[in-house]
XYZ file of C-alpha atoms in Angstrom:
504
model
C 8.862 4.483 8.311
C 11.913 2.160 7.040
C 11.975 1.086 3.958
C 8.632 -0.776 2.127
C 8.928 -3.552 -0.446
C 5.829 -4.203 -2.587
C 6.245 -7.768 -4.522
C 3.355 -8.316 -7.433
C 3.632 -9.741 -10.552
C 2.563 -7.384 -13.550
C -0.904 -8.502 -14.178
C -1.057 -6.378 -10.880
C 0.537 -3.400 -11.130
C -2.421 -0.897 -11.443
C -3.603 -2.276 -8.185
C -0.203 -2.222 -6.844
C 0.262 1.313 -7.553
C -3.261 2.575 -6.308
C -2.112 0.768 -2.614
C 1.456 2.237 -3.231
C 0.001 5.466 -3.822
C -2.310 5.674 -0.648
C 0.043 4.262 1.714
C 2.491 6.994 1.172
C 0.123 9.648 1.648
C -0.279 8.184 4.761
C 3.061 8.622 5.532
C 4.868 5.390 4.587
C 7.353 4.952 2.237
C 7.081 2.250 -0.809
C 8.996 0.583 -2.631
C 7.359 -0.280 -6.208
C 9.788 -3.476 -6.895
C 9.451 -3.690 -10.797
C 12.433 -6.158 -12.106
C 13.892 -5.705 -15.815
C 14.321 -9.300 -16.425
C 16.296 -9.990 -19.639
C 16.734 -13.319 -21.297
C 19.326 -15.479 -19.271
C 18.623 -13.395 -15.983
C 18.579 -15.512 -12.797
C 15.157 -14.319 -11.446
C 15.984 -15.821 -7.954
C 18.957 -13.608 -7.837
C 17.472 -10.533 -8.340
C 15.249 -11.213 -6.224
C 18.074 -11.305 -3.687
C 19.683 -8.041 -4.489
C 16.522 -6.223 -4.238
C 15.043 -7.205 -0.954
C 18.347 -6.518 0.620
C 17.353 -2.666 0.927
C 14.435 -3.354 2.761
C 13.023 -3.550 5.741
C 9.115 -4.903 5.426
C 7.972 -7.002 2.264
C 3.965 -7.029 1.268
C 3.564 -9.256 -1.068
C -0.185 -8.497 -3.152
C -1.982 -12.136 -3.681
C -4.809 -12.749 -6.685
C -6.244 -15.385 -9.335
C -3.212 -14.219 -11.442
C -0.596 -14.621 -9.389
C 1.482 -16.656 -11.087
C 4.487 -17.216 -8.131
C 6.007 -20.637 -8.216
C 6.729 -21.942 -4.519
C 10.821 -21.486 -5.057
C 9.916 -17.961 -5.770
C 8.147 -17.413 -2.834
C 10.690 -19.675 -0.565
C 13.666 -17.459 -1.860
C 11.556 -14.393 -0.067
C 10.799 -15.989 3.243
C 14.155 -17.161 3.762
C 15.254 -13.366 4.029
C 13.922 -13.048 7.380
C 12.157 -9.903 6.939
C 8.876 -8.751 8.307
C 6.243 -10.052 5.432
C 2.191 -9.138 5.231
C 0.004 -11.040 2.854
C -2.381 -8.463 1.133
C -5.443 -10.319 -0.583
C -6.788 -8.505 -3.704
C -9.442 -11.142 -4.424
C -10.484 -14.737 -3.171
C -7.671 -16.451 -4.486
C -5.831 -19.631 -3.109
C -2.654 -18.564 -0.635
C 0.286 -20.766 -1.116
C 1.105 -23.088 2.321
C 4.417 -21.333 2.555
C 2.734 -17.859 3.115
C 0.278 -19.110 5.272
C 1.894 -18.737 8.703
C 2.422 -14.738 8.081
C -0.112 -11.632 8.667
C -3.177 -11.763 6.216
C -4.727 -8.261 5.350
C -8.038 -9.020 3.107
C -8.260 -5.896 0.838
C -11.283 -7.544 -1.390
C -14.386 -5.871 -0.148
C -13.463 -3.019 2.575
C -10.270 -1.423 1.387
C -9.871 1.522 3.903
C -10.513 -1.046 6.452
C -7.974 -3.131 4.959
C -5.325 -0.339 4.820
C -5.956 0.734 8.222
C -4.666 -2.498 8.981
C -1.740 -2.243 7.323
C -0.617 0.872 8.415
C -1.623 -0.462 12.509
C 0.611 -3.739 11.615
C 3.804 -1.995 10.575
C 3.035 0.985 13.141
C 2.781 -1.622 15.887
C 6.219 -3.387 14.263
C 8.148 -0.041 14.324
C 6.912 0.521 17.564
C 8.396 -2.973 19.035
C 11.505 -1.384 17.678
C 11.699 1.960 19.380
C 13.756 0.523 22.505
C 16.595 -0.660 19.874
C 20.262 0.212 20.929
C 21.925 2.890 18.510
C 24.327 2.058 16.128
C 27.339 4.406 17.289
C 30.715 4.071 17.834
C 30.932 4.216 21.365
C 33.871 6.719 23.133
C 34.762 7.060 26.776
C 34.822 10.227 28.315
C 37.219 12.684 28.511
C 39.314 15.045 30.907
C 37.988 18.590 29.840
C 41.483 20.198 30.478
C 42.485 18.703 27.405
C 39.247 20.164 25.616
C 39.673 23.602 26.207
C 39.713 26.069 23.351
C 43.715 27.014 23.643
C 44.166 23.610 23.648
C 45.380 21.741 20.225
C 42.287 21.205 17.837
C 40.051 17.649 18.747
C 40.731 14.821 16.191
C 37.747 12.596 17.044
C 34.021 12.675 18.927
C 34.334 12.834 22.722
C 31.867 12.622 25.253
C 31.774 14.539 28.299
C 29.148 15.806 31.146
C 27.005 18.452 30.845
C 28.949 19.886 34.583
C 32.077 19.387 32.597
C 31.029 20.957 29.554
C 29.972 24.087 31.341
C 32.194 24.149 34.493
C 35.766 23.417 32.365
C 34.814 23.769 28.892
C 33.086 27.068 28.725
C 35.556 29.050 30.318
C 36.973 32.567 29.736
C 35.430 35.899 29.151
C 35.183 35.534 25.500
C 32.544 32.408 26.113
C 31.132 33.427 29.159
C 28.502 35.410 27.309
C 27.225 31.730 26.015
C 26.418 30.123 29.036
C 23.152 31.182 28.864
C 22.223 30.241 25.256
C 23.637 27.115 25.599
C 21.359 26.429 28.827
C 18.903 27.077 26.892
C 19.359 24.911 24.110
C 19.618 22.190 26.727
C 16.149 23.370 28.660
C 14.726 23.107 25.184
C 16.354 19.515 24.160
C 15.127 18.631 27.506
C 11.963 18.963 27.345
C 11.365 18.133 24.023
C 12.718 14.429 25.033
C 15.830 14.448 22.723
C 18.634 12.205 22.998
C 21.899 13.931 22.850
C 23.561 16.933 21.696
C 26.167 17.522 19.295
C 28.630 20.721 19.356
C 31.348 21.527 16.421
C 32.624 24.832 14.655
C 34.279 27.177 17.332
C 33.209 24.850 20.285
C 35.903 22.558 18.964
C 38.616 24.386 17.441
C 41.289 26.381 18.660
C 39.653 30.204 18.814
C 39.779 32.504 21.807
C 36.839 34.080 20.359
C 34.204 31.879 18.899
C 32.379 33.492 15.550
C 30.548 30.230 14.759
C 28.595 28.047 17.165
C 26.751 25.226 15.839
C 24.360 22.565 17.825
C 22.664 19.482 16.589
C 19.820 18.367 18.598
C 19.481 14.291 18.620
C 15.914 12.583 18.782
C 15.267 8.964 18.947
C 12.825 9.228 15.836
C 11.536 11.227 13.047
C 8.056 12.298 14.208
C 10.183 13.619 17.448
C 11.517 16.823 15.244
C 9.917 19.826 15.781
C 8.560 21.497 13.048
C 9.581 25.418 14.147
C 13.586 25.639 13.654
C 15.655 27.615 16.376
C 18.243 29.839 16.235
C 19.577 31.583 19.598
C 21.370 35.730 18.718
C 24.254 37.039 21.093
C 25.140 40.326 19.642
C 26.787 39.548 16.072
C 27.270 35.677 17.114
C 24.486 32.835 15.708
C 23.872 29.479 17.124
C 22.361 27.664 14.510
C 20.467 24.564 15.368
C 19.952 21.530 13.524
C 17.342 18.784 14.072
C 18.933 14.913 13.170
C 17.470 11.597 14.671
C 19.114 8.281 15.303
C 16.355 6.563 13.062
C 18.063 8.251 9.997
C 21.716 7.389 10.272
C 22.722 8.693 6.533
C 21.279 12.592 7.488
C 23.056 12.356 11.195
C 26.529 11.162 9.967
C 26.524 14.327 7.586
C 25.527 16.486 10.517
C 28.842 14.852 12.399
C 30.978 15.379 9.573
C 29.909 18.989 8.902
C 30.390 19.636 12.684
C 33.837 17.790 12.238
C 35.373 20.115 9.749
C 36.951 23.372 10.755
C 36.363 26.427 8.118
C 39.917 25.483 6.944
C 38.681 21.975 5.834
C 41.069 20.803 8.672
C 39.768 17.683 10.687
C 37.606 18.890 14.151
C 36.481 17.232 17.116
C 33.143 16.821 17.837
C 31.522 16.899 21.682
C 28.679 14.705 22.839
C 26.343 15.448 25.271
C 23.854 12.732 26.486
C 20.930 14.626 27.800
C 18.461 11.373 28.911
C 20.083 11.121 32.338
C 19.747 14.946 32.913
C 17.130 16.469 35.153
C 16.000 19.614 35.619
C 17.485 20.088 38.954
C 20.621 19.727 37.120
C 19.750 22.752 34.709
C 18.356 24.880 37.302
C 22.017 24.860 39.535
C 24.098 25.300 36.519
C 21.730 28.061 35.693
C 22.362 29.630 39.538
C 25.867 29.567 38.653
C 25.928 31.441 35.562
C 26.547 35.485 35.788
C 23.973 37.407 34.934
C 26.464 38.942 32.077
C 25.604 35.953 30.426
C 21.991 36.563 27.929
C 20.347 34.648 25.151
C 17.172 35.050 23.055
C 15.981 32.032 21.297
C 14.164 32.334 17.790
C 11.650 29.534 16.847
C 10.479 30.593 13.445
C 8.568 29.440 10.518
C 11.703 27.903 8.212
C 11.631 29.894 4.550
C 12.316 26.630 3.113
C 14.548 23.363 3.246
C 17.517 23.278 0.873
C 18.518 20.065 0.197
C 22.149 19.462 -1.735
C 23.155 16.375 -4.006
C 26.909 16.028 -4.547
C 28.861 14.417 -7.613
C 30.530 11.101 -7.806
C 33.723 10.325 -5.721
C 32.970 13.439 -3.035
C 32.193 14.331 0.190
C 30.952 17.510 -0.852
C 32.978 19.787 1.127
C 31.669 22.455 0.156
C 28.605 21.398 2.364
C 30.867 23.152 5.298
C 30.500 26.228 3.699
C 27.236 26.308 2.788
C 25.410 25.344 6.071
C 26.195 28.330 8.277
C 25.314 30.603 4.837
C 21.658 29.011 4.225
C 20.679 28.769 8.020
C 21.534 32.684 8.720
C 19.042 33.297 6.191
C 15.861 30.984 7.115
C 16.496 27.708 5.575
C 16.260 24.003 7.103
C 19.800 22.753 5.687
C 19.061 19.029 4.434
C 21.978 17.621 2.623
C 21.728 14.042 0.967
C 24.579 11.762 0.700
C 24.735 8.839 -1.144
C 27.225 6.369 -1.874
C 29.021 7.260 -4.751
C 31.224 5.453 -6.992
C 32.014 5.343 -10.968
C 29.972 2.516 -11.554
C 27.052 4.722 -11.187
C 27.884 6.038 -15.061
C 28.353 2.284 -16.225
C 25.748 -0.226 -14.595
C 22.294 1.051 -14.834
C 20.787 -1.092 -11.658
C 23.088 0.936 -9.633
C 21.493 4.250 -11.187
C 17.919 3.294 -10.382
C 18.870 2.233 -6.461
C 20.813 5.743 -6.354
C 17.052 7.142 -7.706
C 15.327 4.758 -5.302
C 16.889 5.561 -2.122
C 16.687 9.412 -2.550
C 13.071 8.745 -3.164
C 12.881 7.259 0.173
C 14.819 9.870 1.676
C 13.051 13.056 0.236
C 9.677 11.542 1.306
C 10.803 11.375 4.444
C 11.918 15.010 4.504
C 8.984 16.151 3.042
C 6.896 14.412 6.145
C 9.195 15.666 8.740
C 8.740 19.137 7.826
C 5.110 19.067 6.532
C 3.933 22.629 4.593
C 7.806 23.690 4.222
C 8.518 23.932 0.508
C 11.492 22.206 -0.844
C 14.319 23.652 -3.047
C 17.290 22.022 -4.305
C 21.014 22.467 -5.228
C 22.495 19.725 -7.263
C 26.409 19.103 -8.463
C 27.406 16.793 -10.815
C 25.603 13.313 -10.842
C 23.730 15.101 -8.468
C 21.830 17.000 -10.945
C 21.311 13.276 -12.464
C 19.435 12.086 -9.488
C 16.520 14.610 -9.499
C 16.308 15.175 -13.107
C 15.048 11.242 -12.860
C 13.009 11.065 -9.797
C 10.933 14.167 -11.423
C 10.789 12.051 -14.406
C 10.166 8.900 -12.881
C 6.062 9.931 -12.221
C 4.079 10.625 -14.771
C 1.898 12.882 -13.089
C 1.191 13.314 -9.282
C 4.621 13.360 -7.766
C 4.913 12.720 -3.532
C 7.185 15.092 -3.526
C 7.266 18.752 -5.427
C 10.304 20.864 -5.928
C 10.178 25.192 -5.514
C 13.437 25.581 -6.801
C 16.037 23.727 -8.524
C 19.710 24.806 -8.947
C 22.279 23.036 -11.261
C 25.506 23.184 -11.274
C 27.907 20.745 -13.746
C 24.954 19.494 -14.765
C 25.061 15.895 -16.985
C 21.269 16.174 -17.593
C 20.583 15.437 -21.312
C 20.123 19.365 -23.273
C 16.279 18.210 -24.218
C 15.070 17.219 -20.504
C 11.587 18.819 -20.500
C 11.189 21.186 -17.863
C 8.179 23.061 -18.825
C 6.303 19.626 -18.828
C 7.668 18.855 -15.181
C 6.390 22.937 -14.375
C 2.877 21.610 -16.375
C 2.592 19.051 -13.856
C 2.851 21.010 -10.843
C 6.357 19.078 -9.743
C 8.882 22.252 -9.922
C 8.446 26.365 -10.148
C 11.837 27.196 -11.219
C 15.084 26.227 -12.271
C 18.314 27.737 -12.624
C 21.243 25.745 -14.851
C 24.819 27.055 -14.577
C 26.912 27.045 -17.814
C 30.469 26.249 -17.834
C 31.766 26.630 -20.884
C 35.305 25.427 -18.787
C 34.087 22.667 -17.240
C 36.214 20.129 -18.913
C 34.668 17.095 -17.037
C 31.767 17.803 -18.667
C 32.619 18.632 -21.818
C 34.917 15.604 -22.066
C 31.467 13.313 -21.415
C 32.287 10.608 -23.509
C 29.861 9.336 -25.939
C 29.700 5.933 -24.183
C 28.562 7.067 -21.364
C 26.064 9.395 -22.723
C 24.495 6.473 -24.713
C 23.872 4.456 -21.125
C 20.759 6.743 -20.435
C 18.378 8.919 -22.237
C 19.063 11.275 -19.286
C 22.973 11.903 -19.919
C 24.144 14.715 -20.915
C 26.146 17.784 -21.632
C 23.621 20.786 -20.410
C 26.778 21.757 -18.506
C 28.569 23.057 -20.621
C 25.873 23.398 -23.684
C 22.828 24.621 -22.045
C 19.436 23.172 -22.418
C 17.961 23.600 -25.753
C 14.570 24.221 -24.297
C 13.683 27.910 -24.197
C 10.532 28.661 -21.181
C 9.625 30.745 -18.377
C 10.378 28.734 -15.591
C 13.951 28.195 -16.855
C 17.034 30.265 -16.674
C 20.586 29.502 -17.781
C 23.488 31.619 -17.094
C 26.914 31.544 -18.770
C 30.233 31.937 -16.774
C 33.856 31.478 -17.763
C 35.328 31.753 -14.410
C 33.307 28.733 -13.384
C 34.937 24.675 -14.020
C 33.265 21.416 -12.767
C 34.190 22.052 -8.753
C 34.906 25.471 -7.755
C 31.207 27.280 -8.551
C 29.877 26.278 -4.668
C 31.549 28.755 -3.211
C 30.811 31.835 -0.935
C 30.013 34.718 -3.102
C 28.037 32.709 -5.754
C 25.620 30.952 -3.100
C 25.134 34.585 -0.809
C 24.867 37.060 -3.637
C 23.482 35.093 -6.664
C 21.545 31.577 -5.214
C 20.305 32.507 -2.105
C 18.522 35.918 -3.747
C 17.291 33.833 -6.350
C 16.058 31.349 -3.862
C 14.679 33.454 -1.718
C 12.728 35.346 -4.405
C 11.096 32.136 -5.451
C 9.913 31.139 -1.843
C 6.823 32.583 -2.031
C 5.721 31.104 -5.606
C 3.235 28.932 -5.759
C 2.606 25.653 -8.024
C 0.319 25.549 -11.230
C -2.913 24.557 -10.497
């Protein structure tokens, strides 16, 4: 569900966290909105800033409420979808009066029932919304053809044009089939669109990569089982992304987009709503019987998510992708706006903490009983060293494995504790004795939060099981993400842990 904020005033906050707490175990995100407010802050204006993430405001109403009616005008005149939640019998100011009023007083399962049917019944008014894409005509396929000058943008074309002119030559002939059957599957289970890159949309006589991204229209449209489709030593891989969340399918497109040279790729687009079956079954007349497929729905091993550094577009996601999926794993890679400010301005920090909150729920609910394990670069590493620290105990989400890599987590971050509390199994921290980025932290910056540091370069000073730290002096801050570390050291020591299971 989009984005939740919860407004309370301190007095509050226990009961604020118990409804935060069992609304996202139902499956809906929250956003706890705690402000910092210093002496000479403009309490209007922060207000401001912080609604602007979201999407639904509940505001919790009691005897010691203490809201003036400005307070309360600056949040109606946001225009977002409010609902009054009642804690006691307390007075409601006039302003509030005209919006949704949940009493949570006396029956509070009833009450949250309610709360979950409002916003499910406000989502649902929004299924029917038109997508937020770029939208590009279609395209003659003669100028689409693999010996044909590489694709520079996304192009949309017809499924008869895609097979019929596209698929040509005896090289891709033995794909037909797969690729019908990608599109049988899409098909039926109601996606969108599909996306094609790698050598789909390069210049290759003889494709060695094919990747596929299946579109849905929402999150609880994803299958759970992942699919993979085997044509002697070629893979499709297949990737789930939904309209809903825009952030995970614009990585999808720009993975698909880059060529294994890091060159710019096209991307094709095929819109499957319009397609029936009748239309599958002729292509599929027309298709030699050289052509064979089997499709692979298995149980994922895991989901690998990845957290870049600031100022990068984590190329090195290209690489990775194609590695993880051949070996079981649901690729999930989390992009975030980065910029330098994030060192400086501490506000920034806690929205960069905030939204992956948001996000990783969501993964964790789209792929429920799939363990999660993590690679982290950089301020990456920053990011989930803070949301493990940011709950004291139960945690929404829990971690398998953690890798770090140019790591500016502070030397004494307390893993063991985070292991005592059942939110990670293992960890892994690469030391870079070279990585001069690092190493050249300056002291500034480390003084902005408790959580900077240099366990890059130094190591963590904390000496436990679930840790391990290895030294390298081949590896800097940016090349260690690269093929033969992630296949013959990261991906064993991934798999390995898969099958761990958390402390009771």
């Amino acid at each position: 569900m989009k984005t939740i904020l919860m407004d309370y005033t301190q007095k509050d906050k226990q009961t604020a966290e118990k409804i935060t707490y069992d609304l996202e175990r139902k499956g809906v995100r929250v956003w706890n909105d705690e402000f910092d407010i210093k002496l000479g802050d403009n309490i209007f204006e922060k207000k401001k800033e912080s609604i602007k993430c979201c999407h639904y405001i509940l505001i919790l109403l009691s005897d010691q409420s203490n809201r003036t009616t400005e307070y309360y005008t600056a949040i109606t005149k946001a225009k977002k979808d409010i609902v009054i939640l009642l804690i006691d019998n307390c007075n409601i100011p006039n302003i509030l009066k005209e919006y949704p009023i949940i009493d949570l007083q006396e029956e509070y399962d009833d009450g949250l029932s309610n709360v979950l049917a409002h916003l499910k019944n406000k989502l649902e008014s929004k299924k029917n919304q038109t997508e937020k894409e770029v939208t590009v005509s279609s395209v003659d396929l003669k100028s689409v053809t693999l010996k044909n000058p590489i694709l520079k943008s996304m192009q949309t074309v017809s499924i008869e044009q895609f097979f019929n002119e596209f698929s040509n030559g005896k090289e891709l002939e033995k794909y037909k089939k797969a690729l019908l059957s990608i599109f049988e599957f899409a098909k039926m289970r109601e996606a969108a669109y599909l996306l094609f890159g790698g050598s789909f949309a390069v210049e290759k006589d003889s494709p060695s990569n094919v990747t596929c991204v299946i579109v849905f229209r929402h999150q609880s449209d994803i299958p759970r089982d992942h699919g993979r489709f085997f044509l002697q030593e070629t893979t499709i891989d297949v990737y789930f992304a939904t309209i809903e969340d825009q952030n995970t399918l614009s990585t999808h497109q720009q993975l698909l987009s880059m060529a294994s040279n890091n060159q710019g790729a096209g991307v094709i687009k095929i819109d499957i709503t319009n397609i029936s079956m009748d239309q599958l079954q002729r292509i599929d007349h027309n298709i030699s019987d050289n052509s064979t497929s089997l499709i692979d729905l298995y149980q994922p091993r895991g989901v690998l998510v990845t957290l870049h550094g600031l100022l990068s577009r984590a190329k090195w996601n290209t690489e990775l992708a194609p590695i993880v999926s051949s070996q079981g794993w649901i690729f999930a890679p989390y992009v975030y706006k980065s910029c330098v400010d994030l060192l400086f301005r501490e506000q920034k920090r806690k929205r960069a903490v905030d939204e992956f909150r948001s996000w990783i729920f969501d993964i964790q609910m789209r792929y429920k009983g799939v363990p999660i394990s993590v690679i982290a670069h950089s301020f990456g590493t920053y990011i989930i060293a803070s949301y493990l620290a940011g709950f004291d105990e139960d945690i929404p989400v829990q971690f398998q494995s953690v890798i770090l890599t140019g790591s500016i987590v502070h030397t004494n971050y307390d893993w063991k504790t985070k292991y005592e509390q059942s939110k990670i199994i293992r960890v892994r921290n690469e030391i870079a004795k070279n990585d001069s980025w690092v190493k050249r932290m300056p002291d500034g910056i480390i003084r902005l939060s408790k959580k900077f540091g240099q366990s890059g370069v130094k190591g963590f000073a904390q000496n436990c099981d679930i840790l391990t730290q290895h030294n390298n002096k081949i590896f800097d801050h940016n090349n260690v993400i690269k093929r033969d570390v992630v296949e013959q050291i990261w991906l064993p020591y991934l798999n390995a842990n898969s099958n761990l299971d958390f402390l009771e």
